[in-house]
Amino acid sequence: MRIDDQVEALVRAVLDAAVQRDAERFDDALGALSGSRETLTKAIELTLAVNAAVLFEVHDGPPSPQQVNELSRDISLQERWAGVSAEDVQALLVGLMAGSPPRFATSAAVAIAVFVVAANLLATASQPDEGEWWFNYLDKVEAAIEAAGDG
């Protein structure tokens, strides 16, 4: 996958607001993505790829159904500020594992979950005590996504 620099910057702004749990900034950043359907589509595709890469890396492959249930519940509790339900998170994770994430166009809640889940996964999988903050981890994940697309 070739990552568009402008889209990536917009996605990074959404993810930063989500990591900081800043609802107003999150809404503003999502609004900036919504100016063009093409931009929004590319942003969601990139964020889905980030979700899948981190999910599979953290679990050394696909997580078990029990791990998906626990992760869905945990993320929905940790990200209450965004109003993501465990059901939306689970639909997203199960879809990622099956290679067919839920259609974002049919549900604003699922579109929001795409970004909130990515922010949560990046923040919890990074190693800030070792100098790897979520945004540094995102750099590595995006490099891997681009490299996989070149191969």
CSV table of N, CA and C in Angstrom, one decimal:
chain,number,residue,atom,x,y,z
A,1,MET,N,0.8,-1.2,0.0
A,1,MET,CA,0.0,0.0,0.0
A,1,MET,C,0.9,1.2,0.0
A,2,ARG,N,0.6,2.1,-0.9
A,2,ARG,CA,1.4,3.4,-1.0
A,2,ARG,C,0.6,4.4,-0.1
A,3,ILE,N,1.3,5.0,0.9
A,3,ILE,CA,0.6,5.9,1.8
A,3,ILE,C,0.7,7.3,1.3
A,4,ASP,N,-0.4,7.9,1.2
A,4,ASP,CA,-0.5,9.3,0.7
A,4,ASP,C,-0.1,10.2,1.9
A,5,ASP,N,1.0,11.1,1.7
A,5,ASP,CA,1.5,11.9,2.8
A,5,ASP,C,0.4,12.8,3.4
A,6,GLN,N,-0.4,13.4,2.6
A,6,GLN,CA,-1.4,14.3,3.1
A,6,GLN,C,-2.5,13.6,3.9
A,7,VAL,N,-2.9,12.4,3.4
A,7,VAL,CA,-3.9,11.6,4.2
A,7,VAL,C,-3.3,11.1,5.5
A,8,GLU,N,-2.0,10.7,5.4
A,8,GLU,CA,-1.3,10.2,6.6
A,8,GLU,C,-1.3,11.3,7.7
A,9,ALA,N,-1.0,12.5,7.3
A,9,ALA,CA,-1.0,13.7,8.3
A,9,ALA,C,-2.3,13.9,8.9
A,10,LEU,N,-3.4,13.8,8.1
A,10,LEU,CA,-4.8,13.9,8.6
A,10,LEU,C,-5.1,12.8,9.6
A,11,VAL,N,-4.7,11.6,9.2
A,11,VAL,CA,-5.0,10.4,10.1
A,11,VAL,C,-4.2,10.5,11.4
A,12,ARG,N,-3.0,11.0,11.3
A,12,ARG,CA,-2.1,11.2,12.5
A,12,ARG,C,-2.8,12.2,13.4
A,13,ALA,N,-3.4,13.2,12.9
A,13,ALA,CA,-4.1,14.2,13.7
A,13,ALA,C,-5.3,13.6,14.5
A,14,VAL,N,-6.0,12.7,13.7
A,14,VAL,CA,-7.2,12.0,14.4
A,14,VAL,C,-6.7,11.1,15.4
A,15,LEU,N,-5.6,10.3,15.1
A,15,LEU,CA,-5.1,9.4,16.1
A,15,LEU,C,-4.5,10.1,17.4
A,16,ASP,N,-3.9,11.2,17.1
A,16,ASP,CA,-3.3,12.0,18.3
A,16,ASP,C,-4.4,12.4,19.2
A,17,ALA,N,-5.5,13.0,18.6
A,17,ALA,CA,-6.6,13.4,19.4
A,17,ALA,C,-7.3,12.2,20.2
A,18,ALA,N,-7.3,11.1,19.5
A,18,ALA,CA,-7.9,9.9,20.2
A,18,ALA,C,-7.0,9.4,21.3
A,19,VAL,N,-5.7,9.3,21.0
A,19,VAL,CA,-4.8,8.9,22.1
A,19,VAL,C,-4.9,9.8,23.3
A,20,GLN,N,-5.0,11.1,23.0
A,20,GLN,CA,-5.2,12.1,24.1
A,20,GLN,C,-6.6,12.1,24.7
A,21,ARG,N,-7.5,11.4,24.1
A,21,ARG,CA,-8.9,11.4,24.5
A,21,ARG,C,-9.5,12.8,24.5
A,22,ASP,N,-9.2,13.6,23.5
A,22,ASP,CA,-9.7,14.9,23.4
A,22,ASP,C,-10.8,14.9,22.4
A,23,ALA,N,-12.0,14.8,22.9
A,23,ALA,CA,-13.2,14.6,22.0
A,23,ALA,C,-13.4,15.8,21.0
A,24,GLU,N,-13.2,17.0,21.5
A,24,GLU,CA,-13.4,18.2,20.6
A,24,GLU,C,-12.3,18.1,19.5
A,25,ARG,N,-11.1,17.9,19.8
A,25,ARG,CA,-10.0,17.8,18.8
A,25,ARG,C,-10.3,16.6,17.8
A,26,PHE,N,-10.7,15.5,18.4
A,26,PHE,CA,-11.1,14.3,17.6
A,26,PHE,C,-12.1,14.7,16.6
A,27,ASP,N,-13.2,15.3,17.0
A,27,ASP,CA,-14.3,15.7,16.1
A,27,ASP,C,-13.8,16.6,15.0
A,28,ASP,N,-13.0,17.6,15.4
A,28,ASP,CA,-12.4,18.5,14.4
A,28,ASP,C,-11.5,17.8,13.4
A,29,ALA,N,-10.7,16.9,13.9
A,29,ALA,CA,-9.8,16.1,13.0
A,29,ALA,C,-10.6,15.2,12.1
A,30,LEU,N,-11.6,14.6,12.6
A,30,LEU,CA,-12.5,13.8,11.7
A,30,LEU,C,-13.2,14.7,10.7
A,31,GLY,N,-13.6,15.9,11.1
A,31,GLY,CA,-14.2,16.8,10.1
A,31,GLY,C,-13.2,17.1,9.0
A,32,ALA,N,-12.0,17.3,9.3
A,32,ALA,CA,-11.0,17.6,8.3
A,32,ALA,C,-10.8,16.5,7.3
A,33,LEU,N,-11.0,15.2,7.7
A,33,LEU,CA,-11.0,14.1,6.8
A,33,LEU,C,-12.2,14.0,6.0
A,34,SER,N,-13.3,14.5,6.4
A,34,SER,CA,-14.6,14.3,5.7
A,34,SER,C,-14.8,15.3,4.6
A,35,GLY,N,-13.8,16.1,4.3
A,35,GLY,CA,-14.0,17.1,3.2
A,35,GLY,C,-14.1,16.4,1.9
A,36,SER,N,-13.5,15.3,1.7
A,36,SER,CA,-13.5,14.6,0.4
A,36,SER,C,-13.8,13.1,0.7
A,37,ARG,N,-14.7,12.5,-0.1
A,37,ARG,CA,-14.9,11.1,0.1
A,37,ARG,C,-13.7,10.3,-0.2
A,38,GLU,N,-12.9,10.7,-1.2
A,38,GLU,CA,-11.7,10.0,-1.5
A,38,GLU,C,-10.7,10.0,-0.4
A,39,THR,N,-10.5,11.2,0.2
A,39,THR,CA,-9.6,11.4,1.4
A,39,THR,C,-10.1,10.5,2.5
A,40,LEU,N,-11.4,10.5,2.8
A,40,LEU,CA,-11.9,9.7,3.9
A,40,LEU,C,-11.7,8.2,3.7
A,41,THR,N,-11.9,7.8,2.4
A,41,THR,CA,-11.7,6.4,2.1
A,41,THR,C,-10.3,6.0,2.3
A,42,LYS,N,-9.4,6.8,1.8
A,42,LYS,CA,-7.9,6.5,1.9
A,42,LYS,C,-7.5,6.5,3.4
A,43,ALA,N,-8.1,7.4,4.2
A,43,ALA,CA,-7.8,7.5,5.6
A,43,ALA,C,-8.2,6.2,6.3
A,44,ILE,N,-9.4,5.8,6.0
A,44,ILE,CA,-10.0,4.6,6.7
A,44,ILE,C,-9.2,3.4,6.2
A,45,GLU,N,-8.8,3.3,4.9
A,45,GLU,CA,-8.1,2.1,4.4
A,45,GLU,C,-6.7,2.1,5.2
A,46,LEU,N,-6.0,3.2,5.3
A,46,LEU,CA,-4.8,3.3,6.0
A,46,LEU,C,-5.0,2.8,7.5
A,47,THR,N,-6.0,3.4,8.1
A,47,THR,CA,-6.2,3.1,9.5
A,47,THR,C,-6.6,1.6,9.7
A,48,LEU,N,-7.3,1.0,8.8
A,48,LEU,CA,-7.6,-0.4,8.9
A,48,LEU,C,-6.3,-1.2,8.8
A,49,ALA,N,-5.5,-0.8,7.9
A,49,ALA,CA,-4.2,-1.5,7.7
A,49,ALA,C,-3.3,-1.4,9.0
A,50,VAL,N,-3.4,-0.2,9.6
A,50,VAL,CA,-2.6,-0.1,10.9
A,50,VAL,C,-3.2,-1.0,11.9
A,51,ASN,N,-4.6,-1.0,12.0
A,51,ASN,CA,-5.2,-1.8,13.0
A,51,ASN,C,-4.8,-3.3,12.8
A,52,ALA,N,-4.9,-3.8,11.6
A,52,ALA,CA,-4.6,-5.2,11.3
A,52,ALA,C,-3.1,-5.5,11.7
A,53,ALA,N,-2.2,-4.6,11.3
A,53,ALA,CA,-0.8,-4.8,11.5
A,53,ALA,C,-0.5,-4.9,13.0
A,54,VAL,N,-1.0,-4.0,13.8
A,54,VAL,CA,-0.7,-3.9,15.2
A,54,VAL,C,-1.4,-5.1,15.9
A,55,LEU,N,-2.7,-5.4,15.5
A,55,LEU,CA,-3.4,-6.5,16.1
A,55,LEU,C,-2.7,-7.8,15.9
A,56,PHE,N,-2.2,-8.1,14.7
A,56,PHE,CA,-1.5,-9.3,14.4
A,56,PHE,C,-0.1,-9.4,15.0
A,57,GLU,N,0.5,-8.2,15.1
A,57,GLU,CA,1.9,-8.2,15.7
A,57,GLU,C,1.8,-8.5,17.2
A,58,VAL,N,0.9,-7.8,17.9
A,58,VAL,CA,0.7,-8.0,19.3
A,58,VAL,C,0.3,-9.4,19.7
A,59,HIS,N,-0.5,-10.0,18.9
A,59,HIS,CA,-0.9,-11.4,19.2
A,59,HIS,C,-0.1,-12.5,18.5
A,60,ASP,N,1.0,-12.1,17.8
A,60,ASP,CA,1.8,-13.1,17.0
A,60,ASP,C,0.9,-13.8,16.0
A,61,GLY,N,0.0,-13.1,15.4
A,61,GLY,CA,-0.9,-13.7,14.4
A,61,GLY,C,-2.4,-13.4,14.8
A,62,PRO,N,-3.3,-14.0,14.3
A,62,PRO,CA,-4.7,-13.7,14.6
A,62,PRO,C,-5.0,-14.0,16.1
A,63,PRO,N,-5.7,-13.1,16.8
A,63,PRO,CA,-6.1,-13.3,18.2
A,63,PRO,C,-7.2,-14.4,18.2
A,64,SER,N,-7.3,-15.1,19.3
A,64,SER,CA,-8.3,-16.1,19.5
A,64,SER,C,-9.7,-15.4,19.7
A,65,PRO,N,-10.8,-16.1,19.6
A,65,PRO,CA,-12.1,-15.5,19.8
A,65,PRO,C,-12.2,-14.9,21.2
A,66,GLN,N,-11.6,-15.6,22.2
A,66,GLN,CA,-11.6,-15.1,23.6
A,66,GLN,C,-10.8,-13.8,23.7
A,67,GLN,N,-9.7,-13.7,23.0
A,67,GLN,CA,-8.9,-12.5,23.1
A,67,GLN,C,-9.6,-11.4,22.4
A,68,VAL,N,-10.3,-11.7,21.3
A,68,VAL,CA,-11.1,-10.6,20.6
A,68,VAL,C,-12.2,-10.1,21.6
A,69,ASN,N,-12.9,-11.0,22.3
A,69,ASN,CA,-13.9,-10.6,23.2
A,69,ASN,C,-13.4,-9.7,24.3
A,70,GLU,N,-12.2,-10.1,24.9
A,70,GLU,CA,-11.6,-9.4,25.9
A,70,GLU,C,-11.1,-8.0,25.5
A,71,LEU,N,-10.5,-8.0,24.3
A,71,LEU,CA,-10.0,-6.8,23.7
A,71,LEU,C,-11.2,-5.8,23.4
A,72,SER,N,-12.2,-6.3,22.9
A,72,SER,CA,-13.4,-5.5,22.5
A,72,SER,C,-14.0,-4.9,23.8
A,73,ARG,N,-14.1,-5.7,24.8
A,73,ARG,CA,-14.7,-5.1,26.1
A,73,ARG,C,-13.7,-4.1,26.7
A,74,ASP,N,-12.4,-4.4,26.7
A,74,ASP,CA,-11.4,-3.5,27.3
A,74,ASP,C,-11.4,-2.2,26.5
A,75,ILE,N,-11.3,-2.2,25.2
A,75,ILE,CA,-11.2,-1.0,24.4
A,75,ILE,C,-12.5,-0.2,24.6
A,76,SER,N,-13.7,-0.8,24.6
A,76,SER,CA,-14.9,0.0,24.8
A,76,SER,C,-14.9,0.7,26.2
A,77,LEU,N,-14.4,0.0,27.2
A,77,LEU,CA,-14.3,0.6,28.5
A,77,LEU,C,-13.3,1.7,28.6
A,78,GLN,N,-12.1,1.5,28.0
A,78,GLN,CA,-11.0,2.4,28.0
A,78,GLN,C,-11.4,3.7,27.2
A,79,GLU,N,-12.2,3.5,26.2
A,79,GLU,CA,-12.5,4.6,25.3
A,79,GLU,C,-13.9,5.1,25.4
A,80,ARG,N,-14.4,5.0,26.6
A,80,ARG,CA,-15.8,5.5,26.8
A,80,ARG,C,-16.1,6.9,26.3
A,81,TRP,N,-15.0,7.7,26.4
A,81,TRP,CA,-15.1,9.1,25.9
A,81,TRP,C,-15.6,9.2,24.5
A,82,ALA,N,-15.3,8.2,23.6
A,82,ALA,CA,-15.7,8.2,22.2
A,82,ALA,C,-17.0,7.5,21.9
A,83,GLY,N,-17.5,6.8,22.9
A,83,GLY,CA,-18.8,6.2,22.8
A,83,GLY,C,-18.7,4.9,21.9
A,84,VAL,N,-17.6,4.3,21.8
A,84,VAL,CA,-17.5,3.1,21.0
A,84,VAL,C,-18.0,1.9,21.8
A,85,SER,N,-18.8,1.1,21.2
A,85,SER,CA,-19.4,-0.1,21.9
A,85,SER,C,-18.5,-1.3,21.7
A,86,ALA,N,-18.6,-2.2,22.6
A,86,ALA,CA,-17.8,-3.5,22.5
A,86,ALA,C,-18.3,-4.2,21.2
A,87,GLU,N,-19.5,-4.1,20.8
A,87,GLU,CA,-20.0,-4.7,19.6
A,87,GLU,C,-19.4,-4.1,18.4
A,88,ASP,N,-19.2,-2.8,18.3
A,88,ASP,CA,-18.6,-2.2,17.2
A,88,ASP,C,-17.1,-2.5,17.1
A,89,VAL,N,-16.4,-2.6,18.2
A,89,VAL,CA,-15.0,-3.0,18.3
A,89,VAL,C,-14.9,-4.4,17.8
A,90,GLN,N,-15.8,-5.3,18.3
A,90,GLN,CA,-15.7,-6.7,18.0
A,90,GLN,C,-16.0,-6.9,16.5
A,91,ALA,N,-16.9,-6.2,15.9
A,91,ALA,CA,-17.2,-6.3,14.5
A,91,ALA,C,-16.0,-5.9,13.7
A,92,LEU,N,-15.3,-4.8,14.1
A,92,LEU,CA,-14.1,-4.4,13.4
A,92,LEU,C,-13.0,-5.4,13.5
A,93,LEU,N,-12.8,-5.9,14.7
A,93,LEU,CA,-11.7,-6.9,14.9
A,93,LEU,C,-11.9,-8.2,14.1
A,94,VAL,N,-13.1,-8.7,14.2
A,94,VAL,CA,-13.5,-9.9,13.5
A,94,VAL,C,-13.4,-9.7,12.0
A,95,GLY,N,-13.8,-8.6,11.5
A,95,GLY,CA,-13.7,-8.3,10.1
A,95,GLY,C,-12.3,-8.2,9.7
A,96,LEU,N,-11.4,-7.6,10.5
A,96,LEU,CA,-10.0,-7.5,10.1
A,96,LEU,C,-9.4,-8.9,10.0
A,97,MET,N,-9.7,-9.7,11.0
A,97,MET,CA,-9.2,-11.1,11.0
A,97,MET,C,-9.7,-11.9,9.8
A,98,ALA,N,-10.9,-11.6,9.3
A,98,ALA,CA,-11.4,-12.3,8.2
A,98,ALA,C,-11.1,-11.6,6.8
A,99,GLY,N,-10.4,-10.5,6.9
A,99,GLY,CA,-10.0,-9.8,5.7
A,99,GLY,C,-11.2,-9.0,5.1
A,100,SER,N,-12.2,-8.8,5.9
A,100,SER,CA,-13.4,-8.0,5.4
A,100,SER,C,-14.0,-7.2,6.5
A,101,PRO,N,-13.3,-6.0,6.8
A,101,PRO,CA,-13.8,-5.2,7.8
A,101,PRO,C,-15.2,-4.7,7.5
A,102,PRO,N,-16.0,-4.3,8.5
A,102,PRO,CA,-17.3,-3.8,8.3
A,102,PRO,C,-17.3,-2.6,7.4
A,103,ARG,N,-18.4,-2.4,6.6
A,103,ARG,CA,-18.5,-1.3,5.7
A,103,ARG,C,-18.6,0.0,6.6
A,104,PHE,N,-17.6,0.9,6.5
A,104,PHE,CA,-17.6,2.1,7.2
A,104,PHE,C,-18.7,3.1,6.8
A,105,ALA,N,-19.1,3.0,5.5
A,105,ALA,CA,-20.0,3.9,4.9
A,105,ALA,C,-21.4,3.7,5.5
A,106,THR,N,-21.7,2.5,6.1
A,106,THR,CA,-23.0,2.2,6.6
A,106,THR,C,-23.2,2.6,8.0
A,107,SER,N,-22.1,2.9,8.7
A,107,SER,CA,-22.2,3.3,10.1
A,107,SER,C,-21.1,4.2,10.5
A,108,ALA,N,-21.6,5.4,11.0
A,108,ALA,CA,-20.6,6.4,11.6
A,108,ALA,C,-19.9,5.8,12.8
A,109,ALA,N,-20.6,5.0,13.6
A,109,ALA,CA,-20.0,4.4,14.8
A,109,ALA,C,-18.9,3.5,14.4
A,110,VAL,N,-19.0,2.7,13.3
A,110,VAL,CA,-17.9,1.8,12.9
A,110,VAL,C,-16.7,2.7,12.4
A,111,ALA,N,-17.0,3.7,11.7
A,111,ALA,CA,-15.9,4.6,11.2
A,111,ALA,C,-15.2,5.2,12.4
A,112,ILE,N,-15.9,5.7,13.4
A,112,ILE,CA,-15.2,6.2,14.6
A,112,ILE,C,-14.4,5.1,15.3
A,113,ALA,N,-15.0,3.9,15.4
A,113,ALA,CA,-14.3,2.8,16.0
A,113,ALA,C,-13.0,2.5,15.3
A,114,VAL,N,-12.9,2.6,14.0
A,114,VAL,CA,-11.7,2.3,13.2
A,114,VAL,C,-10.5,3.2,13.8
A,115,PHE,N,-10.8,4.5,14.0
A,115,PHE,CA,-9.7,5.4,14.5
A,115,PHE,C,-9.5,5.2,16.0
A,116,VAL,N,-10.5,5.0,16.8
A,116,VAL,CA,-10.3,4.9,18.2
A,116,VAL,C,-9.6,3.6,18.5
A,117,VAL,N,-10.0,2.5,17.8
A,117,VAL,CA,-9.3,1.2,18.1
A,117,VAL,C,-7.8,1.3,17.7
A,118,ALA,N,-7.5,2.0,16.6
A,118,ALA,CA,-6.1,2.1,16.1
A,118,ALA,C,-5.3,2.9,17.2
A,119,ALA,N,-5.9,4.0,17.7
A,119,ALA,CA,-5.2,4.8,18.7
A,119,ALA,C,-5.0,4.0,20.0
A,120,ASN,N,-6.0,3.2,20.4
A,120,ASN,CA,-5.8,2.4,21.6
A,120,ASN,C,-4.7,1.3,21.4
A,121,LEU,N,-4.8,0.6,20.2
A,121,LEU,CA,-3.8,-0.4,20.0
A,121,LEU,C,-2.4,0.2,19.9
A,122,LEU,N,-2.2,1.3,19.2
A,122,LEU,CA,-0.9,1.9,19.1
A,122,LEU,C,-0.4,2.4,20.5
A,123,ALA,N,-1.3,3.0,21.3
A,123,ALA,CA,-0.8,3.5,22.6
A,123,ALA,C,-0.5,2.3,23.5
A,124,THR,N,-1.3,1.3,23.5
A,124,THR,CA,-1.0,0.2,24.4
A,124,THR,C,0.1,-0.8,24.0
A,125,ALA,N,0.4,-0.8,22.7
A,125,ALA,CA,1.4,-1.7,22.1
A,125,ALA,C,2.8,-1.0,22.1
A,126,SER,N,2.8,0.3,22.1
A,126,SER,CA,4.1,1.0,22.1
A,126,SER,C,4.8,0.8,23.4
A,127,GLN,N,6.1,1.2,23.5
A,127,GLN,CA,6.9,1.1,24.7
A,127,GLN,C,7.5,2.4,25.1
A,128,PRO,N,6.6,3.3,25.7
A,128,PRO,CA,7.1,4.6,26.0
A,128,PRO,C,8.2,4.6,27.0
A,129,ASP,N,8.3,3.6,27.9
A,129,ASP,CA,9.3,3.5,28.9
A,129,ASP,C,10.7,3.2,28.3
A,130,GLU,N,10.6,2.7,27.0
A,130,GLU,CA,11.9,2.5,26.3
A,130,GLU,C,12.1,3.5,25.2
A,131,GLY,N,11.3,4.6,25.2
A,131,GLY,CA,11.5,5.7,24.2
A,131,GLY,C,10.7,5.5,23.0
A,132,GLU,N,9.8,4.4,22.9
A,132,GLU,CA,9.0,4.2,21.7
A,132,GLU,C,7.6,4.7,22.0
A,133,TRP,N,7.3,5.9,21.7
A,133,TRP,CA,5.9,6.4,21.9
A,133,TRP,C,5.0,5.9,20.7
A,134,TRP,N,3.7,6.1,20.9
A,134,TRP,CA,2.8,5.6,19.9
A,134,TRP,C,3.1,6.1,18.5
A,135,PHE,N,3.5,7.3,18.4
A,135,PHE,CA,3.7,7.9,17.0
A,135,PHE,C,5.0,7.3,16.4
A,136,ASN,N,6.0,6.9,17.2
A,136,ASN,CA,7.2,6.2,16.7
A,136,ASN,C,6.8,4.8,16.3
A,137,TYR,N,6.0,4.2,17.0
A,137,TYR,CA,5.5,2.8,16.7
A,137,TYR,C,4.7,2.9,15.4
A,138,LEU,N,3.9,4.0,15.2
A,138,LEU,CA,3.1,4.2,14.0
A,138,LEU,C,4.0,4.3,12.8
A,139,ASP,N,5.1,5.0,13.0
A,139,ASP,CA,6.1,5.1,11.9
A,139,ASP,C,6.6,3.7,11.4
A,140,LYS,N,6.9,2.9,12.4
A,140,LYS,CA,7.4,1.5,12.0
A,140,LYS,C,6.3,0.7,11.4
A,141,VAL,N,5.0,0.8,11.9
A,141,VAL,CA,3.9,0.1,11.3
A,141,VAL,C,3.7,0.6,9.9
A,142,GLU,N,3.7,1.9,9.6
A,142,GLU,CA,3.5,2.4,8.3
A,142,GLU,C,4.6,2.0,7.3
A,143,ALA,N,5.8,2.0,7.8
A,143,ALA,CA,6.9,1.5,7.0
A,143,ALA,C,6.7,0.0,6.6
A,144,ALA,N,6.2,-0.8,7.5
A,144,ALA,CA,6.0,-2.2,7.2
A,144,ALA,C,4.8,-2.3,6.2
A,145,ILE,N,3.8,-1.5,6.4
A,145,ILE,CA,2.7,-1.6,5.4
A,145,ILE,C,3.1,-1.2,4.0
A,146,GLU,N,3.9,-0.2,3.9
A,146,GLU,CA,4.4,0.2,2.6
A,146,GLU,C,5.3,-0.8,2.0
A,147,ALA,N,6.2,-1.4,2.8
A,147,ALA,CA,7.1,-2.5,2.4
A,147,ALA,C,6.3,-3.7,1.9
A,148,ALA,N,5.3,-4.0,2.6
A,148,ALA,CA,4.5,-5.2,2.2
A,148,ALA,C,3.8,-5.0,0.9
A,149,GLY,N,3.4,-3.7,0.6
A,149,GLY,CA,2.8,-3.3,-0.6
A,149,GLY,C,3.7,-3.3,-1.8
A,150,ASP,N,5.0,-3.2,-1.5
A,150,ASP,CA,6.0,-3.1,-2.6
A,150,ASP,C,6.4,-4.5,-3.0
A,151,GLY,N,6.1,-5.5,-2.1
A,151,GLY,CA,6.6,-6.9,-2.4
A,151,GLY,C,5.7,-7.7,-3.1
